[in-house]
mmCIF file of N, CA, C and O in Angstrom:
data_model
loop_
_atom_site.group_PDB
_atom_site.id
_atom_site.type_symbol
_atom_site.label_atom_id
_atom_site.label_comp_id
_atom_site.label_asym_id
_atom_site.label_seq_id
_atom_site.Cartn_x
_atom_site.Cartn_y
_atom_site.Cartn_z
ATOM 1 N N UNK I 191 -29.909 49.462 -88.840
ATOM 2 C CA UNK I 191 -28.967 49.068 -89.880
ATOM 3 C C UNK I 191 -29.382 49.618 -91.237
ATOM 4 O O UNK I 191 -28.791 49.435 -92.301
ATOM 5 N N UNK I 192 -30.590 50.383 -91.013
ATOM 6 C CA UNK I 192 -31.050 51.412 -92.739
ATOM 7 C C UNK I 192 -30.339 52.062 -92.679
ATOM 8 O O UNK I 192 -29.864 51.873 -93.799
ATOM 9 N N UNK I 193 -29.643 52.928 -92.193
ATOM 10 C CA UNK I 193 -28.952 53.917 -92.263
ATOM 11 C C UNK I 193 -27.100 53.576 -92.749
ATOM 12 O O UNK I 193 -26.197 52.984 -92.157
ATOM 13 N N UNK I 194 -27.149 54.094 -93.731
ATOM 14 C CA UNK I 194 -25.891 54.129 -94.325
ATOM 15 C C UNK I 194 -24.732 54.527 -93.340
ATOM 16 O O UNK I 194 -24.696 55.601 -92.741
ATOM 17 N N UNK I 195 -23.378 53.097 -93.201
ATOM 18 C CA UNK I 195 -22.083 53.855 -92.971
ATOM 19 C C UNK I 195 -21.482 54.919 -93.033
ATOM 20 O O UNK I 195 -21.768 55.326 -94.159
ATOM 21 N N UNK I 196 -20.535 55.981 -92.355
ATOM 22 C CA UNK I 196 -20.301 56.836 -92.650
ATOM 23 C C UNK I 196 -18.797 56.888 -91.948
ATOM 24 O O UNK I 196 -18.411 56.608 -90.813
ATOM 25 N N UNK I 197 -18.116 57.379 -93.150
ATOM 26 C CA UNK I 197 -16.552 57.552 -92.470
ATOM 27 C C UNK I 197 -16.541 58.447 -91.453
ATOM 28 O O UNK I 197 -17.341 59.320 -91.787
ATOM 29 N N UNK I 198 -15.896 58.818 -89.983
ATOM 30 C CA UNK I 198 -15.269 59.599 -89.727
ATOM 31 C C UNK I 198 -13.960 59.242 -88.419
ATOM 32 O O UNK I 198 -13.393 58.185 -88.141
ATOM 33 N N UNK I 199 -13.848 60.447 -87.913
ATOM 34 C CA UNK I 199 -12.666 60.853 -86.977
ATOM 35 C C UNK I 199 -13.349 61.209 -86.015
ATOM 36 O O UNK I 199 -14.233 62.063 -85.958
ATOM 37 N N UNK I 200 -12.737 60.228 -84.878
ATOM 38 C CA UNK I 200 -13.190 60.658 -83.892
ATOM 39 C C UNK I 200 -12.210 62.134 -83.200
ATOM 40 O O UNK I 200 -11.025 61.836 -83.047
ATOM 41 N N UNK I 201 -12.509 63.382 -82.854
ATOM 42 C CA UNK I 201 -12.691 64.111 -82.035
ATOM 43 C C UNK I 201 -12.095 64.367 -80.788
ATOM 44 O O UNK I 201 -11.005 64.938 -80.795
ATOM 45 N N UNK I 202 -12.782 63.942 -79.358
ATOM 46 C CA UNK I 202 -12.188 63.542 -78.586
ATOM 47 C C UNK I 202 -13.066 62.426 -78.315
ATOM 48 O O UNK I 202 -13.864 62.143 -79.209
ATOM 49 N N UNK I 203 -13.078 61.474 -76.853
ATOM 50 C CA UNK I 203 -14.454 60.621 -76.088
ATOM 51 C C UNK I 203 -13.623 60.464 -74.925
ATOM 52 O O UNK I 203 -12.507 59.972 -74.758
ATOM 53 N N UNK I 204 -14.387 60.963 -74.233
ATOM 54 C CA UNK I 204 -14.071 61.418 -72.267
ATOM 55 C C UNK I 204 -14.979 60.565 -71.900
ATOM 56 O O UNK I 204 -16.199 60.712 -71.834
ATOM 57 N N UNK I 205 -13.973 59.178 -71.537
ATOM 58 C CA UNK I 205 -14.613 57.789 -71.017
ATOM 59 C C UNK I 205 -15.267 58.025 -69.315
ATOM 60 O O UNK I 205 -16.170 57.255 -68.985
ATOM 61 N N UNK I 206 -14.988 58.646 -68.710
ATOM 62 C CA UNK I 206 -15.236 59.146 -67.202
ATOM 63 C C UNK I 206 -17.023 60.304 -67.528
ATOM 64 O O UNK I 206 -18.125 60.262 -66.979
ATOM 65 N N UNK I 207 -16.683 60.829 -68.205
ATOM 66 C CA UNK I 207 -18.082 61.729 -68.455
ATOM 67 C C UNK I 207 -18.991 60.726 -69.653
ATOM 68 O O UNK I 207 -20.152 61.068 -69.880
ATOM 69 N N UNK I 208 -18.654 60.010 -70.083
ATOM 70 C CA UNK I 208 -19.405 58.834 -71.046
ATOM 71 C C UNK I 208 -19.820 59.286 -72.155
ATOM 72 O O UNK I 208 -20.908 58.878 -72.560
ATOM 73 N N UNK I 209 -18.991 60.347 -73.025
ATOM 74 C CA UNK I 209 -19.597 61.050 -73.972
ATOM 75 C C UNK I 209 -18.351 61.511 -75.398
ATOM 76 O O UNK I 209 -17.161 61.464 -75.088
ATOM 77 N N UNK I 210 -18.557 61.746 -76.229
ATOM 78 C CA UNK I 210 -17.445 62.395 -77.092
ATOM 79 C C UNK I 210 -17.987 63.097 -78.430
ATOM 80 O O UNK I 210 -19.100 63.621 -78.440
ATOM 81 N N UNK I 211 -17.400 63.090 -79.226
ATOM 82 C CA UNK I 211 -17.153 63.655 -80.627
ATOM 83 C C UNK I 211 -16.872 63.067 -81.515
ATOM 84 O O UNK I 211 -16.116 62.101 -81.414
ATOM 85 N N UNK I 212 -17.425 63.489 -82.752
ATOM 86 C CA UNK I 212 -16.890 62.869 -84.171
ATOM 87 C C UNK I 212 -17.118 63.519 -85.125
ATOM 88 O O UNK I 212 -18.074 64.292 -85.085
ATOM 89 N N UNK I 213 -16.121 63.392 -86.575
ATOM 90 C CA UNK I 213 -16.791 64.506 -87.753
ATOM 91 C C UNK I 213 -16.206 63.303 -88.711
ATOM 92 O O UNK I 213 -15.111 62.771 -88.890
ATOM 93 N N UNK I 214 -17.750 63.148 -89.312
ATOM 94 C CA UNK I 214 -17.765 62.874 -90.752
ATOM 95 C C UNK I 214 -16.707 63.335 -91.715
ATOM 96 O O UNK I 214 -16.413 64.489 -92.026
ATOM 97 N N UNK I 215 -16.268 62.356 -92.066
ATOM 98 C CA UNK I 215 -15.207 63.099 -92.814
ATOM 99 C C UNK I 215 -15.640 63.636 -94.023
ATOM 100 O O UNK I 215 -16.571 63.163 -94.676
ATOM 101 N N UNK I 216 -14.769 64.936 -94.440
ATOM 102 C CA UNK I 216 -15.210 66.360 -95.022
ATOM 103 C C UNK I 216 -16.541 67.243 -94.654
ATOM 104 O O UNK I 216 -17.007 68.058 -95.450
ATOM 105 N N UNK I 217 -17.064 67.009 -93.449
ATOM 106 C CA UNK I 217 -18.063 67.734 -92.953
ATOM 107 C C UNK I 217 -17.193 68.172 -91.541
ATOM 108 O O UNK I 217 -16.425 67.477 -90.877
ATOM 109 N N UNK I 218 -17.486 69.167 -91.404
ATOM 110 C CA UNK I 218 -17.083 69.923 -90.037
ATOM 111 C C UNK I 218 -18.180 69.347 -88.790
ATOM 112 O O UNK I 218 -17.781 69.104 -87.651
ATOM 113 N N UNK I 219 -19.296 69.217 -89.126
ATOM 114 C CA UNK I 219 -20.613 69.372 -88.255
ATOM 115 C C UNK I 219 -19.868 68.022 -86.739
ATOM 116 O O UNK I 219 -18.953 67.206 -86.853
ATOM 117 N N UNK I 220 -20.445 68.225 -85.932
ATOM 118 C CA UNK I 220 -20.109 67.436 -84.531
ATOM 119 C C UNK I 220 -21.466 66.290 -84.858
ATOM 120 O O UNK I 220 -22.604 66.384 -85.317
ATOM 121 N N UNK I 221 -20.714 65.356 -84.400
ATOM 122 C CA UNK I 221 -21.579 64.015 -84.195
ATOM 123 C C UNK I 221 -21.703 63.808 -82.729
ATOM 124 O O UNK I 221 -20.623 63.513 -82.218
ATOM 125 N N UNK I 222 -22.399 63.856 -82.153
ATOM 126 C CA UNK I 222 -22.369 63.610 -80.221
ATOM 127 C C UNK I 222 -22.351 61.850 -80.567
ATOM 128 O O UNK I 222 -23.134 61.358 -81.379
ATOM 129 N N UNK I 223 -21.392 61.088 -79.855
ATOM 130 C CA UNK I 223 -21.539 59.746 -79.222
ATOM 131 C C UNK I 223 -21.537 59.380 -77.771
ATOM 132 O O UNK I 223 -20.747 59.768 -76.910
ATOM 133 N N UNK I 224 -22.432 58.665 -77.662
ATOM 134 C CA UNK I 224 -22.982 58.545 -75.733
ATOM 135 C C UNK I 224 -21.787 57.204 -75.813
ATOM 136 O O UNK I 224 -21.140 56.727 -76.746
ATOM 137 N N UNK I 225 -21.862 56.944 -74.584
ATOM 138 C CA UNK I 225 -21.038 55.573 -74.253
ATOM 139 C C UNK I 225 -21.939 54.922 -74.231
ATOM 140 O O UNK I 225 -21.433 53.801 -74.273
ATOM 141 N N UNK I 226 -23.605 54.713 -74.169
ATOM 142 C CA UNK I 226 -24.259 53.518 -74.199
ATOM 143 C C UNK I 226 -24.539 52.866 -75.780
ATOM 144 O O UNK I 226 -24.961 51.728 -75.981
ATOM 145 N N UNK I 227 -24.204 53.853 -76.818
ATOM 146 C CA UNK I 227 -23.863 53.427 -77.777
ATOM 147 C C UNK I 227 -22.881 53.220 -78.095
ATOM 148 O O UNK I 227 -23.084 52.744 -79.212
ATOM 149 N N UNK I 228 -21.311 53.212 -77.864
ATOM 150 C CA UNK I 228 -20.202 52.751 -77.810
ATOM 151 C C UNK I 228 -20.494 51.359 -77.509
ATOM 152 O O UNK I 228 -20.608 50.429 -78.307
ATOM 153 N N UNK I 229 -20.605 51.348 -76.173
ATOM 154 C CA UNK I 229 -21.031 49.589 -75.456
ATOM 155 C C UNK I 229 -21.791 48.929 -76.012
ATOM 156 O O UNK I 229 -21.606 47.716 -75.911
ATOM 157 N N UNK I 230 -23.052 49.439 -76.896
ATOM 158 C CA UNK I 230 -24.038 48.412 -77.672
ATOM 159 C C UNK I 230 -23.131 48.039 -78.692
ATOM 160 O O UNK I 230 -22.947 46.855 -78.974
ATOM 161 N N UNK I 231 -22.647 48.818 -79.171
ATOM 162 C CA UNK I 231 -21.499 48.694 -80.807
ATOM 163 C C UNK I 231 -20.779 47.548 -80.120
ATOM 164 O O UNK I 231 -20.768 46.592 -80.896
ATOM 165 N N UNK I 232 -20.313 47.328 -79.239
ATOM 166 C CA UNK I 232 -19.132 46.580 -78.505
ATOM 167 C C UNK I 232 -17.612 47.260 -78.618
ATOM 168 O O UNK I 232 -16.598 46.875 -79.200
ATOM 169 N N UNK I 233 -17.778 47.945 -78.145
ATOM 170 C CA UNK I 233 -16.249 48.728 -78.086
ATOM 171 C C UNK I 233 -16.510 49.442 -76.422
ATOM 172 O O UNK I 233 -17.519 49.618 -75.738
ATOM 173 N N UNK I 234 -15.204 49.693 -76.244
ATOM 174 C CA UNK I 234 -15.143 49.929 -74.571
ATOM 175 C C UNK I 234 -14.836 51.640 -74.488
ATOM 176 O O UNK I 234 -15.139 52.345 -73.526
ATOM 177 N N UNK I 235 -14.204 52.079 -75.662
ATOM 178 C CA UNK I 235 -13.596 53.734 -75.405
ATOM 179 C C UNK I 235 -12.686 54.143 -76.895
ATOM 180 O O UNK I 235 -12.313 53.348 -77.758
ATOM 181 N N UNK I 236 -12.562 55.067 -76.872
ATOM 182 C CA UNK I 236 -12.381 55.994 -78.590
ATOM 183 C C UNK I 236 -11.651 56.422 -78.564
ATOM 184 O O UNK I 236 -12.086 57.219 -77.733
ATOM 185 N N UNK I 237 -10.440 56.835 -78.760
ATOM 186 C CA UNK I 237 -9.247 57.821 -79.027
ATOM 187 C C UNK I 237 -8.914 58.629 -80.249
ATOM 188 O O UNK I 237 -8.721 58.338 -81.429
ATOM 189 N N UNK I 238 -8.911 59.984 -79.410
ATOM 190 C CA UNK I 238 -8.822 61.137 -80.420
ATOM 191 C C UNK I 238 -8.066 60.841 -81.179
ATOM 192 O O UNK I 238 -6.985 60.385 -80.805
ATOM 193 N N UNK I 239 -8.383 61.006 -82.609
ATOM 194 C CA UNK I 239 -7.988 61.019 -83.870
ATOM 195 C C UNK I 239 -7.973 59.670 -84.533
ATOM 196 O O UNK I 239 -7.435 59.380 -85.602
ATOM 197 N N UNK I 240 -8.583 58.975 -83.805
ATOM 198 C CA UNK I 240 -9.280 57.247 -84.523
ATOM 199 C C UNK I 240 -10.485 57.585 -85.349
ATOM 200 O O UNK I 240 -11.404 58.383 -85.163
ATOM 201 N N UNK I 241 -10.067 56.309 -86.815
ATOM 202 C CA UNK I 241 -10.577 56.472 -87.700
ATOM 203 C C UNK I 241 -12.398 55.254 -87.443
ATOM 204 O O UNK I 241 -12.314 54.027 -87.385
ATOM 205 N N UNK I 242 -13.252 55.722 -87.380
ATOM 206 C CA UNK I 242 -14.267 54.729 -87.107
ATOM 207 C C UNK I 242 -15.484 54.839 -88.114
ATOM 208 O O UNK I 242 -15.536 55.970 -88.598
ATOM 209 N N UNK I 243 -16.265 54.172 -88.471
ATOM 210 C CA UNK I 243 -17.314 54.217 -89.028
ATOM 211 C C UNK I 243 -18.932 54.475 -87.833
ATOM 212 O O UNK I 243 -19.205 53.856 -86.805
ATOM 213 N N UNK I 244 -19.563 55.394 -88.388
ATOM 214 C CA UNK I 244 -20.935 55.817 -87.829
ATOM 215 C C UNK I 244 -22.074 55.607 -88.704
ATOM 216 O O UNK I 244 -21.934 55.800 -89.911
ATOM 217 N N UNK I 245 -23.160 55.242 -88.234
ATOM 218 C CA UNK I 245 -24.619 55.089 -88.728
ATOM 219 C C UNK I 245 -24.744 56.431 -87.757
ATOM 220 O O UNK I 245 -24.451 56.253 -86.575
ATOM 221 N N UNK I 246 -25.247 58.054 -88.256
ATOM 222 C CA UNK I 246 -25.545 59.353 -87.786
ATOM 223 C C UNK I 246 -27.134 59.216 -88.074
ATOM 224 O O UNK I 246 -27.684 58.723 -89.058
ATOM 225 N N UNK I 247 -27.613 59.710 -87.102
ATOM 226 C CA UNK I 247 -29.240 60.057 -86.936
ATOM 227 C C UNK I 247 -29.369 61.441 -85.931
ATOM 228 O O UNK I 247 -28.682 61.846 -84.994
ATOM 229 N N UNK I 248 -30.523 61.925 -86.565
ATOM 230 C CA UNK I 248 -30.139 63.361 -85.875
ATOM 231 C C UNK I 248 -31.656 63.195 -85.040
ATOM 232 O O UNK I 248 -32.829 62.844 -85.166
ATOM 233 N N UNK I 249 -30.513 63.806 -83.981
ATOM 234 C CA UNK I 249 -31.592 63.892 -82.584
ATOM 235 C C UNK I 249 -32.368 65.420 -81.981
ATOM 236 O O UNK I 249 -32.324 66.348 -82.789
ATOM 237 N N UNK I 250 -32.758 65.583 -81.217
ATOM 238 C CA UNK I 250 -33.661 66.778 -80.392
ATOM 239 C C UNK I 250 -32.023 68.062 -80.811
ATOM 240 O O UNK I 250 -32.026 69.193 -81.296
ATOM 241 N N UNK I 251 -30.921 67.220 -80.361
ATOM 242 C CA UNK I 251 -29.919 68.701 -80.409
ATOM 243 C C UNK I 251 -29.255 68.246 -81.247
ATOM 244 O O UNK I 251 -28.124 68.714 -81.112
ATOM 245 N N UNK I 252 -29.301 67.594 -82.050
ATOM 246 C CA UNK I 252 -28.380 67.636 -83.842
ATOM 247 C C UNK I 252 -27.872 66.421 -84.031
ATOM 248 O O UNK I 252 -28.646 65.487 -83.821
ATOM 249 N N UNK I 253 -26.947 66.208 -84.318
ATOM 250 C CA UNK I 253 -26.656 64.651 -85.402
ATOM 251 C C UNK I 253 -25.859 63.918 -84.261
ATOM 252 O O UNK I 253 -24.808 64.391 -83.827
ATOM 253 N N UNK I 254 -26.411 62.716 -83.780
ATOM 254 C CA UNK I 254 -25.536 61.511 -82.892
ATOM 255 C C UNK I 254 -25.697 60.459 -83.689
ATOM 256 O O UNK I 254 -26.463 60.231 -84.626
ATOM 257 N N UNK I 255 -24.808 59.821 -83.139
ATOM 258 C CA UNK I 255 -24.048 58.417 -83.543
ATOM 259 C C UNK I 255 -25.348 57.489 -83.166
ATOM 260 O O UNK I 255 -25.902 57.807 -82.114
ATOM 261 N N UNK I 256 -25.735 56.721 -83.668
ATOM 262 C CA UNK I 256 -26.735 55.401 -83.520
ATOM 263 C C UNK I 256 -25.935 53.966 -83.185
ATOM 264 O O UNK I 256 -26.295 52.953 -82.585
ATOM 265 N N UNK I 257 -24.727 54.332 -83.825
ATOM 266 C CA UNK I 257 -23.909 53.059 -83.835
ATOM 267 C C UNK I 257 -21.848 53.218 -84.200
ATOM 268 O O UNK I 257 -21.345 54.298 -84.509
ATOM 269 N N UNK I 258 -21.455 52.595 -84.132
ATOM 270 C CA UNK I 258 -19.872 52.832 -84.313
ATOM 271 C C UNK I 258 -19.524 51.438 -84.095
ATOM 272 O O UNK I 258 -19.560 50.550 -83.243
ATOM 273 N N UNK I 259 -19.043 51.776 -85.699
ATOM 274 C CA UNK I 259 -18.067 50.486 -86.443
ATOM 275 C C UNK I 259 -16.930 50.754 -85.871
ATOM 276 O O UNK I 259 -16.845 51.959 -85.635
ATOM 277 N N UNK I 260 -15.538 49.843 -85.372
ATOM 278 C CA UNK I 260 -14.403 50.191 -85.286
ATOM 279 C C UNK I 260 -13.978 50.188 -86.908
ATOM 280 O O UNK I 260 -14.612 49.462 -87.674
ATOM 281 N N UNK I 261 -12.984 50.949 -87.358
ATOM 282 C CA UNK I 261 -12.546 50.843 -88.926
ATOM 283 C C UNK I 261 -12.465 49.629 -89.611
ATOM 284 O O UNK I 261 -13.054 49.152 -90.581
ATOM 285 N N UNK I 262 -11.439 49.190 -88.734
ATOM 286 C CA UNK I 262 -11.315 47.721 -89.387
ATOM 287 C C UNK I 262 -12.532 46.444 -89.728
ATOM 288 O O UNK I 262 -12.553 45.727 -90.729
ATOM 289 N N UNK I 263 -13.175 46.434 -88.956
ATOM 290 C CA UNK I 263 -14.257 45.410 -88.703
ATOM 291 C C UNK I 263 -15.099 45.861 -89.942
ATOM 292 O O UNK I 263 -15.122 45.239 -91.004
ATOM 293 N N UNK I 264 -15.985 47.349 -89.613
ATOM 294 C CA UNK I 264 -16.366 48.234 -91.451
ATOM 295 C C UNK I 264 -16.156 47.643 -92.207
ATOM 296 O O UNK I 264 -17.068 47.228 -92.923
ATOM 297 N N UNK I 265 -14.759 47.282 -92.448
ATOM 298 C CA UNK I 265 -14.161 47.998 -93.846
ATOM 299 C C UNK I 265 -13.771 46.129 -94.662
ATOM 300 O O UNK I 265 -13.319 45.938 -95.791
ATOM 301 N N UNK I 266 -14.121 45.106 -93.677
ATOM 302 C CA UNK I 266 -13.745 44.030 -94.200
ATOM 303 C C UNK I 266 -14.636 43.696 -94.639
ATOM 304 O O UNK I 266 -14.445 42.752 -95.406
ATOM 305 N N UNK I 267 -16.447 44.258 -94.477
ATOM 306 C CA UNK I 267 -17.701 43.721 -94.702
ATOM 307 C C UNK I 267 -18.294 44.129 -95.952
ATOM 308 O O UNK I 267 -19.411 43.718 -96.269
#
């Protein structure tokens, strides 16, 4: 929870392969999100072009998601 909120868009998330996409908004760069961080967040699956909040930490192959706010829930706190 050190790590600062971050707006973005989700991408795509291919619930069957347990994995997806996201970009910070005004950054191009790819955010990888696993589904076992989806499920810790408590959310079940992501749809392309949903607006969500990310805590990004960069891993062995570049910047993943640690966590995912749904927008709404974010944005009331």
């Amino acid at each position: 929870a050190t790590i600062e909120l971050e707006p973005a868009r989700v991408k795509w998330f291919y619930k069957l392969k347990g994995f997806g996409f996201a970009n910070i908004w005004g950054n191009d760069d790819d955010v990888f999100i696993h589904a076992e961080v989806l499920r810790r967040s408590g959310l079940a699956d992501l749809t392309a072009g949903e607006a969500v909040n990310l805590r990004v930490m960069t891993g062995q192959r570049g910047k993943m998601a640690a966590e995912v706010c749904a927008w709404e829930k974010a944005n009331k706190e």
